[in-house]
């Protein structure tokens, strides 16, 4: 059991008021709030440990380098990767997927080759592939979803051909909350000798991820969705794959030797980390992960599941509600519409009550199209949220409803 009231004290923003109402922050799938420990780590980094890493012989540079490499080991342990060489720091999920889309396509794909994605993907797992499609003539195959918002696994099986080179799907949907059967997704792909990239942006804050148990080839996530800073994220890749991929960007850090005639590249993980990395961000991300681990990911999931059950039950009792995403395997994301109230109006009016929800297409326009809608209202819960906040939110919805 988590002591939510004492946990909330670590998050100063949660005691703010908005329009004289206590803030209720239900936009955690977009970004999470940061505990003091993470912000203090950033402050301490800049005040006390700041020097550019890797190239310096001096004391501060070595301390900063050690902290950055220790952070990499924290991520390695967190994902249960075999080696810290398999952990690449990026700016976030989006950059991690773009890196793989670019490097994997360059190394392993020819015109006519195929990538399998799904209908529930975030734009960041659609558009990078379309850029490669325009550049190299590869094509996309799309796993459709069921009415409940689950992957059609039979169709998935039938999408493979000898031209399939990669599968890239979300571990958890940011709109539907569906926890996809990613182990099975990977097993099926591997039967065809096809590697799999999992977009773990919504998964790492909610569920234990073990990349070796999953046998994932690539796994990506963003720091800011797991209580860490913005601008830092992770690409995990099996060493065998990363070794074979060409660099994504050129510059300092990623080279071994440079002459005007020829450059040789650095070894992993530095080959993919051109330029000065966000070494303050990496250490703050590691701090966020320590924070999560200290609470315990199982305890976090249990609390968030309880919030989801409570919110779903209360929301379902409202007349004319439509909830998008009805999988039994679901994380704490609730997308809905009430009657013909526009999602934007609902979001604006809830905001006046101090309740922060997200409205719109949630960067998943093809998914909206599949449901024949323009957008939804999305409430997404984190471990610091409470049932009382959900009750206030439901009362808010009831109140908005009476205005229409
Ligand atoms: N994939 C999913 C499933 C997401 O929820 C998000 C963020 N909404 C992203 C990718 C993109 O993450 P970022 O903007 O941090 O790169």
Short mmCIF file of C-alpha atoms and ligand atoms in Angstrom, two decimals:
data_model
loop_
_atom_site.label_atom_id
_atom_site.label_comp_id
_atom_site.label_asym_id
_atom_site.label_seq_id
_atom_site.Cartn_x
_atom_site.Cartn_y
_atom_site.Cartn_z
CA UNK A 1 0.00 0.00 0.00
CA UNK A 2 1.30 3.43 -0.92
CA UNK A 3 1.01 6.34 1.47
CA UNK A 4 -0.42 8.72 -1.13
CA UNK A 5 -0.67 11.76 1.12
CA UNK A 6 2.99 11.62 2.04
CA UNK A 7 3.96 10.86 -1.58
CA UNK A 8 2.05 13.96 -2.71
CA UNK A 9 4.29 16.11 -0.51
CA UNK A 10 7.16 15.21 -2.83
CA UNK A 11 5.29 16.90 -5.72
CA UNK A 12 4.93 20.62 -4.89
CA UNK A 13 2.84 21.33 -8.00
CA UNK A 14 0.05 19.05 -6.74
CA UNK A 15 -0.78 21.52 -3.99
CA UNK A 16 -1.34 24.37 -6.45
CA UNK A 17 -4.74 25.87 -7.08
CA UNK A 18 -6.13 26.66 -10.52
CA UNK A 19 -8.95 29.25 -10.75
CA UNK A 20 -9.08 29.02 -6.94
CA UNK A 21 -9.77 25.31 -7.10
CA UNK A 22 -7.31 22.63 -5.97
CA UNK A 23 -5.48 21.34 -9.02
CA UNK A 24 -6.51 17.85 -10.09
CA UNK A 25 -3.91 16.67 -12.53
CA UNK A 26 -5.24 13.93 -14.80
CA UNK A 27 -2.95 14.51 -17.78
CA UNK A 28 -0.26 12.07 -16.76
CA UNK A 29 -0.17 10.23 -20.09
CA UNK A 30 1.00 13.50 -21.68
CA UNK A 31 3.59 14.16 -19.01
CA UNK A 32 4.01 13.37 -15.34
CA UNK A 33 4.81 15.77 -12.51
CA UNK A 34 8.27 15.70 -10.95
CA UNK A 35 9.16 14.86 -7.38
CA UNK A 36 11.47 17.18 -5.44
CA UNK A 37 14.19 14.52 -5.57
CA UNK A 38 14.37 14.79 -9.38
CA UNK A 39 14.38 18.59 -9.43
CA UNK A 40 17.02 18.66 -6.68
CA UNK A 41 19.15 16.27 -8.70
CA UNK A 42 19.04 18.69 -11.63
CA UNK A 43 19.90 21.61 -9.37
CA UNK A 44 22.72 19.70 -7.72
CA UNK A 45 24.00 18.62 -11.14
CA UNK A 46 24.30 22.17 -12.42
CA UNK A 47 25.56 23.64 -9.14
CA UNK A 48 28.04 20.96 -8.19
CA UNK A 49 28.84 18.40 -10.86
CA UNK A 50 28.72 20.35 -14.11
CA UNK A 51 31.45 19.79 -16.69
CA UNK A 52 31.35 18.30 -20.16
CA UNK A 53 31.75 14.56 -19.93
CA UNK A 54 34.04 11.91 -21.45
CA UNK A 55 36.77 14.20 -22.77
CA UNK A 56 38.02 15.80 -19.60
CA UNK A 57 40.92 14.72 -17.40
CA UNK A 58 39.89 17.12 -14.66
CA UNK A 59 38.02 16.22 -11.50
CA UNK A 60 34.62 17.68 -12.39
CA UNK A 61 34.55 16.17 -15.84
CA UNK A 62 35.30 12.78 -14.39
CA UNK A 63 32.61 13.15 -11.73
CA UNK A 64 30.04 14.17 -14.37
CA UNK A 65 31.09 11.28 -16.61
CA UNK A 66 30.76 8.82 -13.75
CA UNK A 67 27.29 10.12 -12.88
CA UNK A 68 26.16 9.85 -16.50
CA UNK A 69 27.50 6.30 -16.89
CA UNK A 70 26.02 5.31 -13.53
CA UNK A 71 22.66 6.58 -14.83
CA UNK A 72 23.07 4.34 -17.86
CA UNK A 73 23.59 1.37 -15.53
CA UNK A 74 20.46 2.33 -13.60
CA UNK A 75 18.46 2.19 -16.85
CA UNK A 76 20.13 -1.10 -17.76
CA UNK A 77 19.05 -2.64 -14.45
CA UNK A 78 15.58 -1.07 -14.71
CA UNK A 79 14.95 -2.69 -18.11
CA UNK A 80 17.02 -5.77 -17.27
CA UNK A 81 19.20 -5.26 -20.33
CA UNK A 82 22.20 -7.54 -20.69
CA UNK A 83 24.72 -4.73 -20.97
CA UNK A 84 24.86 -0.98 -20.48
CA UNK A 85 26.15 -0.81 -24.08
CA UNK A 86 22.56 -1.54 -25.05
CA UNK A 87 21.27 1.68 -23.47
CA UNK A 88 21.39 4.74 -25.72
CA UNK A 89 20.36 8.13 -24.38
CA UNK A 90 18.16 10.10 -26.76
CA UNK A 91 15.82 13.07 -26.41
CA UNK A 92 12.82 10.79 -25.95
CA UNK A 93 10.57 8.19 -27.51
CA UNK A 94 10.18 10.19 -30.69
CA UNK A 95 13.89 10.52 -31.28
CA UNK A 96 14.49 6.86 -30.39
CA UNK A 97 11.97 5.71 -32.99
CA UNK A 98 13.35 8.11 -35.60
CA UNK A 99 16.83 6.75 -34.91
CA UNK A 100 15.74 3.17 -35.54
CA UNK A 101 13.57 4.11 -38.51
CA UNK A 102 16.49 5.88 -40.13
CA UNK A 103 19.35 3.51 -39.26
CA UNK A 104 17.41 0.26 -39.64
CA UNK A 105 15.98 1.31 -43.00
CA UNK A 106 19.44 2.33 -44.22
CA UNK A 107 21.01 -0.94 -43.16
CA UNK A 108 18.35 -3.54 -43.78
CA UNK A 109 15.58 -2.33 -46.05
CA UNK A 110 15.13 -2.09 -49.79
CA UNK A 111 12.32 -0.67 -51.87
CA UNK A 112 9.23 -2.84 -51.40
CA UNK A 113 10.20 -4.05 -47.92
CA UNK A 114 7.58 -3.79 -45.20
CA UNK A 115 7.20 -2.58 -41.63
CA UNK A 116 4.23 -3.70 -39.53
CA UNK A 117 2.73 -1.12 -37.17
CA UNK A 118 -0.76 -0.94 -35.64
CA UNK A 119 -3.84 1.20 -35.92
CA UNK A 120 -3.41 2.43 -32.33
CA UNK A 121 0.07 3.94 -32.80
CA UNK A 122 1.05 7.42 -31.69
CA UNK A 123 2.07 9.61 -34.65
CA UNK A 124 5.67 9.19 -33.52
CA UNK A 125 5.45 5.52 -34.49
CA UNK A 126 3.81 6.26 -37.83
CA UNK A 127 5.41 9.34 -39.34
CA UNK A 128 9.09 8.26 -39.03
CA UNK A 129 8.20 5.18 -41.10
CA UNK A 130 6.35 7.29 -43.64
CA UNK A 131 9.43 9.49 -44.01
CA UNK A 132 11.42 6.34 -44.76
CA UNK A 133 8.67 5.18 -47.12
CA UNK A 134 9.03 8.40 -49.11
CA UNK A 135 12.83 8.17 -49.04
CA UNK A 136 13.34 4.51 -49.77
CA UNK A 137 10.04 3.11 -51.04
CA UNK A 138 9.33 0.86 -48.06
CA UNK A 139 5.69 0.27 -47.17
CA UNK A 140 3.59 0.05 -44.01
CA UNK A 141 1.24 -2.76 -43.05
CA UNK A 142 -1.20 -1.92 -40.29
CA UNK A 143 -2.63 -4.27 -37.64
CA UNK A 144 -6.28 -3.29 -37.20
CA UNK A 145 -7.91 -3.09 -33.78
CA UNK A 146 -11.12 -4.59 -32.45
CA UNK A 147 -14.07 -2.59 -31.10
CA UNK A 148 -12.69 -3.10 -27.59
CA UNK A 149 -9.44 -1.51 -28.67
CA UNK A 150 -7.27 -4.62 -28.84
CA UNK A 151 -4.93 -5.72 -31.60
CA UNK A 152 -6.48 -8.18 -34.09
CA UNK A 153 -3.89 -10.87 -33.57
CA UNK A 154 -5.18 -13.12 -36.37
CA UNK A 155 -4.80 -10.32 -38.88
CA UNK A 156 -1.38 -9.58 -37.43
CA UNK A 157 -0.28 -13.16 -38.14
CA UNK A 158 -1.48 -12.83 -41.73
CA UNK A 159 0.41 -9.58 -42.40
CA UNK A 160 3.84 -11.21 -42.58
CA UNK A 161 5.45 -11.76 -45.95
CA UNK A 162 9.01 -12.41 -47.06
CA UNK A 163 9.32 -8.61 -47.38
CA UNK A 164 8.50 -7.95 -43.69
CA UNK A 165 11.62 -6.51 -42.04
CA UNK A 166 10.42 -5.01 -38.75
CA UNK A 167 7.41 -4.83 -36.42
CA UNK A 168 6.97 -1.61 -34.43
CA UNK A 169 4.07 -1.37 -31.97
CA UNK A 170 3.07 0.32 -28.73
CA UNK A 171 3.42 -1.66 -25.52
CA UNK A 172 0.52 0.37 -24.06
CA UNK A 173 -1.77 2.67 -26.04
CA UNK A 174 -1.76 6.31 -24.96
CA UNK A 175 -5.42 6.68 -25.96
CA UNK A 176 -7.05 3.36 -25.11
CA UNK A 177 -4.82 2.24 -22.28
CA UNK A 178 -4.71 -1.22 -23.86
CA UNK A 179 -1.78 -3.28 -22.65
CA UNK A 180 -0.85 -5.14 -25.79
CA UNK A 181 0.19 -8.82 -25.67
CA UNK A 182 3.70 -7.83 -26.60
CA UNK A 183 5.34 -11.12 -25.67
CA UNK A 184 3.09 -12.87 -28.17
CA UNK A 185 3.64 -10.09 -30.73
CA UNK A 186 7.38 -10.70 -30.42
CA UNK A 187 7.13 -14.51 -30.51
CA UNK A 188 5.12 -14.36 -33.73
CA UNK A 189 7.54 -11.91 -35.34
CA UNK A 190 10.54 -13.98 -34.30
CA UNK A 191 9.00 -17.07 -35.91
CA UNK A 192 9.43 -15.07 -39.12
CA UNK A 193 12.93 -13.89 -38.10
CA UNK A 194 11.62 -10.35 -37.87
CA UNK A 195 12.79 -8.05 -35.05
CA UNK A 196 10.39 -5.99 -32.95
CA UNK A 197 10.53 -2.43 -31.62
CA UNK A 198 8.24 -1.67 -28.68
CA UNK A 199 7.13 1.87 -27.94
CA UNK A 200 7.17 1.78 -24.15
CA UNK A 201 6.33 5.47 -23.56
CA UNK A 202 3.15 4.59 -21.65
CA UNK A 203 4.36 1.28 -20.26
CA UNK A 204 7.44 2.00 -18.16
CA UNK A 205 5.61 4.21 -15.63
CA UNK A 206 2.96 1.57 -15.05
CA UNK A 207 4.37 -1.92 -15.45
CA UNK A 208 7.58 -3.86 -14.92
CA UNK A 209 9.49 -4.15 -18.18
CA UNK A 210 12.07 -6.87 -18.66
CA UNK A 211 13.50 -6.63 -22.16
CA UNK A 212 15.21 -10.01 -21.89
CA UNK A 213 12.07 -11.82 -20.72
CA UNK A 214 10.15 -10.13 -23.54
CA UNK A 215 13.00 -10.84 -25.96
CA UNK A 216 12.42 -7.33 -27.36
CA UNK A 217 14.90 -6.25 -30.02
CA UNK A 218 14.35 -2.53 -29.42
CA UNK A 219 12.50 -0.81 -26.59
CA UNK A 220 12.04 2.96 -26.29
CA UNK A 221 10.68 5.39 -23.71
CA UNK A 222 10.69 9.03 -22.59
CA UNK A 223 11.99 10.31 -19.25
CA UNK A 224 9.25 12.87 -18.74
CA UNK A 225 6.52 10.23 -18.66
CA UNK A 226 8.18 8.44 -15.77
CA UNK A 227 8.56 11.43 -13.42
CA UNK A 228 11.91 12.43 -14.95
CA UNK A 229 12.91 15.53 -16.89
CA UNK A 230 11.89 16.52 -20.39
CA UNK A 231 14.41 16.20 -23.19
CA UNK A 232 15.86 12.83 -22.19
CA UNK A 233 14.80 9.37 -23.23
CA UNK A 234 16.09 5.92 -23.94
CA UNK A 235 16.62 3.53 -26.78
CA UNK A 236 17.33 -0.02 -25.72
CA UNK A 237 18.59 -2.28 -28.48
CA UNK A 238 20.08 -5.75 -28.46
CA UNK A 239 23.81 -5.32 -28.85
CA UNK A 240 23.86 -7.52 -31.97
CA UNK A 241 21.39 -5.23 -33.69
CA UNK A 242 22.93 -1.96 -32.54
CA UNK A 243 26.36 -3.14 -33.68
CA UNK A 244 25.03 -3.68 -37.17
CA UNK A 245 23.22 -0.34 -37.47
CA UNK A 246 24.90 2.75 -38.91
CA UNK A 247 25.05 5.95 -36.81
CA UNK A 248 22.04 8.23 -36.87
CA UNK A 249 23.82 11.56 -36.43
CA UNK A 250 27.45 12.56 -36.88
CA UNK A 251 29.53 14.75 -34.60
CA UNK A 252 31.62 14.63 -31.45
CA UNK A 253 31.52 11.65 -29.08
CA UNK A 254 30.39 9.18 -31.75
CA UNK A 255 33.76 8.94 -33.52
CA UNK A 256 36.92 6.93 -32.94
CA UNK A 257 39.14 8.77 -35.45
CA UNK A 258 38.47 11.54 -37.96
CA UNK A 259 40.47 12.60 -40.98
CA UNK A 260 39.10 14.43 -43.99
CA UNK A 261 39.39 11.19 -45.94
CA UNK A 262 37.74 8.82 -43.50
CA UNK A 263 36.06 8.64 -40.11
CA UNK A 264 35.80 5.56 -37.95
CA UNK A 265 32.99 5.32 -35.46
CA UNK A 266 33.11 4.87 -31.72
CA UNK A 267 31.88 1.71 -30.08
CA UNK A 268 28.49 1.25 -28.39
CA UNK A 269 26.76 3.07 -26.87
CA UNK A 270 28.63 6.21 -27.97
CA UNK A 271 28.20 5.50 -31.69
CA UNK A 272 24.61 6.70 -31.32
CA UNK A 273 25.25 9.65 -29.02
CA UNK A 274 26.63 12.41 -31.21
CA UNK A 275 27.34 15.69 -29.47
CA UNK A 276 27.27 16.63 -25.80
CA UNK A 277 24.68 14.39 -24.20
CA UNK A 278 22.16 15.57 -21.63
CA UNK A 279 24.28 14.31 -18.75
CA UNK A 280 22.26 16.29 -16.20
CA UNK A 281 19.02 14.90 -17.64
CA UNK A 282 20.34 11.33 -17.57
CA UNK A 283 21.21 11.53 -13.86
CA UNK A 284 17.84 13.11 -13.08
CA UNK A 285 16.11 10.35 -15.05
CA UNK A 286 18.01 7.77 -13.01
CA UNK A 287 16.81 9.57 -9.86
CA UNK A 288 13.21 9.34 -11.12
CA UNK A 289 13.68 5.64 -11.70
CA UNK A 290 15.06 5.20 -8.19
CA UNK A 291 11.99 7.03 -6.91
CA UNK A 292 9.65 4.70 -8.81
CA UNK A 293 11.60 1.63 -7.72
CA UNK A 294 11.48 2.74 -4.12
CA UNK A 295 7.68 2.93 -4.26
CA UNK A 296 7.66 -0.36 -6.15
CA UNK A 297 6.25 -0.71 -9.65
CA UNK A 298 3.81 -3.42 -8.47
CA UNK A 299 2.43 -1.13 -5.75
CA UNK A 300 2.16 1.69 -8.29
CA UNK A 301 0.31 -0.54 -10.77
CA UNK A 302 -2.04 -1.81 -8.03
CA UNK A 303 -2.96 1.73 -6.96
CA UNK A 304 -3.39 2.96 -10.54
CA UNK A 305 -5.51 -0.09 -11.40
CA UNK A 306 -7.74 0.67 -8.44
CA UNK A 307 -8.11 4.27 -9.61
CA UNK A 308 -8.96 3.04 -13.10
CA UNK A 309 -11.59 0.60 -11.79
CA UNK A 310 -13.15 3.27 -9.61
CA UNK A 311 -13.16 5.89 -12.38
CA UNK A 312 -14.49 3.45 -15.00
CA UNK A 313 -17.32 2.35 -12.73
CA UNK A 314 -18.32 5.92 -11.91
CA UNK A 315 -18.01 7.07 -15.52
CA UNK A 316 -19.99 4.12 -16.90
CA UNK A 317 -22.87 5.15 -14.64
CA UNK A 318 -23.19 8.46 -16.49
CA UNK A 319 -25.85 8.44 -19.15
CA UNK A 320 -24.70 8.72 -22.78
CA UNK A 321 -21.06 7.99 -22.02
CA UNK A 322 -18.87 6.25 -24.59
CA UNK A 323 -15.58 4.85 -23.33
CA UNK A 324 -12.92 4.09 -25.94
CA UNK A 325 -10.70 1.20 -24.93
CA UNK A 326 -12.50 -1.64 -23.16
CA UNK A 327 -9.73 -4.20 -22.92
CA UNK A 328 -9.46 -6.14 -19.68
CA UNK A 329 -5.72 -5.56 -19.98
CA UNK A 330 -5.71 -1.86 -19.47
CA UNK A 331 -3.55 0.78 -17.80
CA UNK A 332 -4.87 3.89 -16.08
CA UNK A 333 -6.00 5.82 -19.16
CA UNK A 334 -9.66 6.66 -19.71
CA UNK A 335 -10.77 8.11 -23.05
CA UNK A 336 -14.41 9.03 -23.39
CA UNK A 337 -17.13 11.21 -24.86
CA UNK A 338 -20.40 12.23 -23.23
CA UNK A 339 -23.39 12.48 -25.58
CA UNK A 340 -22.66 15.07 -28.22
CA UNK A 341 -20.70 17.37 -25.95
CA UNK A 342 -17.58 18.34 -27.85
CA UNK A 343 -14.40 17.00 -26.20
CA UNK A 344 -12.91 20.47 -26.30
CA UNK A 345 -15.88 22.03 -24.45
CA UNK A 346 -15.70 19.30 -21.81
CA UNK A 347 -11.96 19.89 -21.36
CA UNK A 348 -12.33 23.67 -21.14
CA UNK A 349 -15.12 23.50 -18.59
CA UNK A 350 -13.36 20.88 -16.46
CA UNK A 351 -10.32 23.13 -16.52
CA UNK A 352 -12.39 25.92 -14.92
CA UNK A 353 -13.02 23.47 -12.09
CA UNK A 354 -9.29 22.94 -11.68
CA UNK A 355 -9.28 19.57 -13.45
CA UNK A 356 -6.58 19.03 -16.08
CA UNK A 357 -7.53 16.48 -18.75
CA UNK A 358 -6.41 16.22 -22.35
CA UNK A 359 -8.74 16.63 -25.29
CA UNK A 360 -8.33 16.02 -29.00
CA UNK A 361 -6.83 13.28 -31.13
CA UNK A 362 -3.91 12.53 -28.74
CA UNK A 363 -1.47 12.30 -31.68
CA UNK A 364 -3.36 9.25 -32.92
CA UNK A 365 -5.49 10.50 -35.81
CA UNK A 366 -5.69 7.12 -37.58
CA UNK A 367 -7.08 5.61 -34.37
CA UNK A 368 -9.69 8.39 -34.15
CA UNK A 369 -10.62 7.61 -37.75
CA UNK A 370 -11.05 3.92 -36.87
CA UNK A 371 -13.58 4.90 -34.21
CA UNK A 372 -15.20 7.46 -36.53
CA UNK A 373 -14.55 10.33 -34.13
CA UNK A 374 -12.52 13.51 -34.10
CA UNK A 375 -11.20 13.27 -30.58
CA UNK A 376 -11.90 12.27 -27.01
CA UNK A 377 -11.52 13.55 -23.48
CA UNK A 378 -8.70 11.65 -21.82
CA UNK A 379 -8.11 11.32 -18.10
CA UNK A 380 -4.90 9.51 -17.18
CA UNK A 381 -3.95 8.69 -13.62
CA UNK A 382 -0.66 8.42 -11.78
CA UNK A 383 0.22 6.99 -8.36
CA UNK A 384 -0.24 10.40 -6.70
CA UNK A 385 -3.89 10.62 -7.75
CA UNK A 386 -6.72 9.70 -5.40
CA UNK A 387 -10.27 8.34 -5.49
CA UNK A 388 -11.45 11.66 -4.00
CA UNK A 389 -10.02 13.47 -7.01
CA UNK A 390 -11.89 11.05 -9.28
CA UNK A 391 -15.13 11.75 -7.42
CA UNK A 392 -14.61 15.50 -7.91
CA UNK A 393 -13.90 14.84 -11.60
CA UNK A 394 -17.12 12.81 -11.98
CA UNK A 395 -19.08 15.55 -10.23
CA UNK A 396 -17.46 18.01 -12.64
CA UNK A 397 -18.58 15.97 -15.64
CA UNK A 398 -22.12 15.82 -14.24
CA UNK A 399 -22.06 19.57 -13.80
CA UNK A 400 -20.81 20.20 -17.35
CA UNK A 401 -23.51 17.84 -18.61
CA UNK A 402 -26.26 19.91 -17.02
CA UNK A 403 -24.99 22.96 -18.94
CA UNK A 404 -25.75 21.31 -22.31
N1 LIG B 1 4.39 6.98 -28.00
C1 LIG B 1 3.41 7.02 -27.09
C2 LIG B 1 2.59 5.79 -26.87
C3 LIG B 1 3.17 8.19 -26.37
O1 LIG B 1 2.21 8.23 -25.46
C4 LIG B 1 3.98 9.32 -26.62
C5 LIG B 1 3.76 10.62 -25.89
N2 LIG B 1 2.43 11.04 -25.86
C6 LIG B 1 4.99 9.22 -27.56
C7 LIG B 1 5.17 8.03 -28.23
C8 LIG B 1 5.92 10.36 -27.86
O2 LIG B 1 6.70 10.65 -26.75
P1 LIG B 1 7.66 11.92 -26.72
O3 LIG B 1 6.82 13.09 -27.15
O4 LIG B 1 8.08 12.02 -25.30
O5 LIG B 1 8.77 11.66 -27.66
#
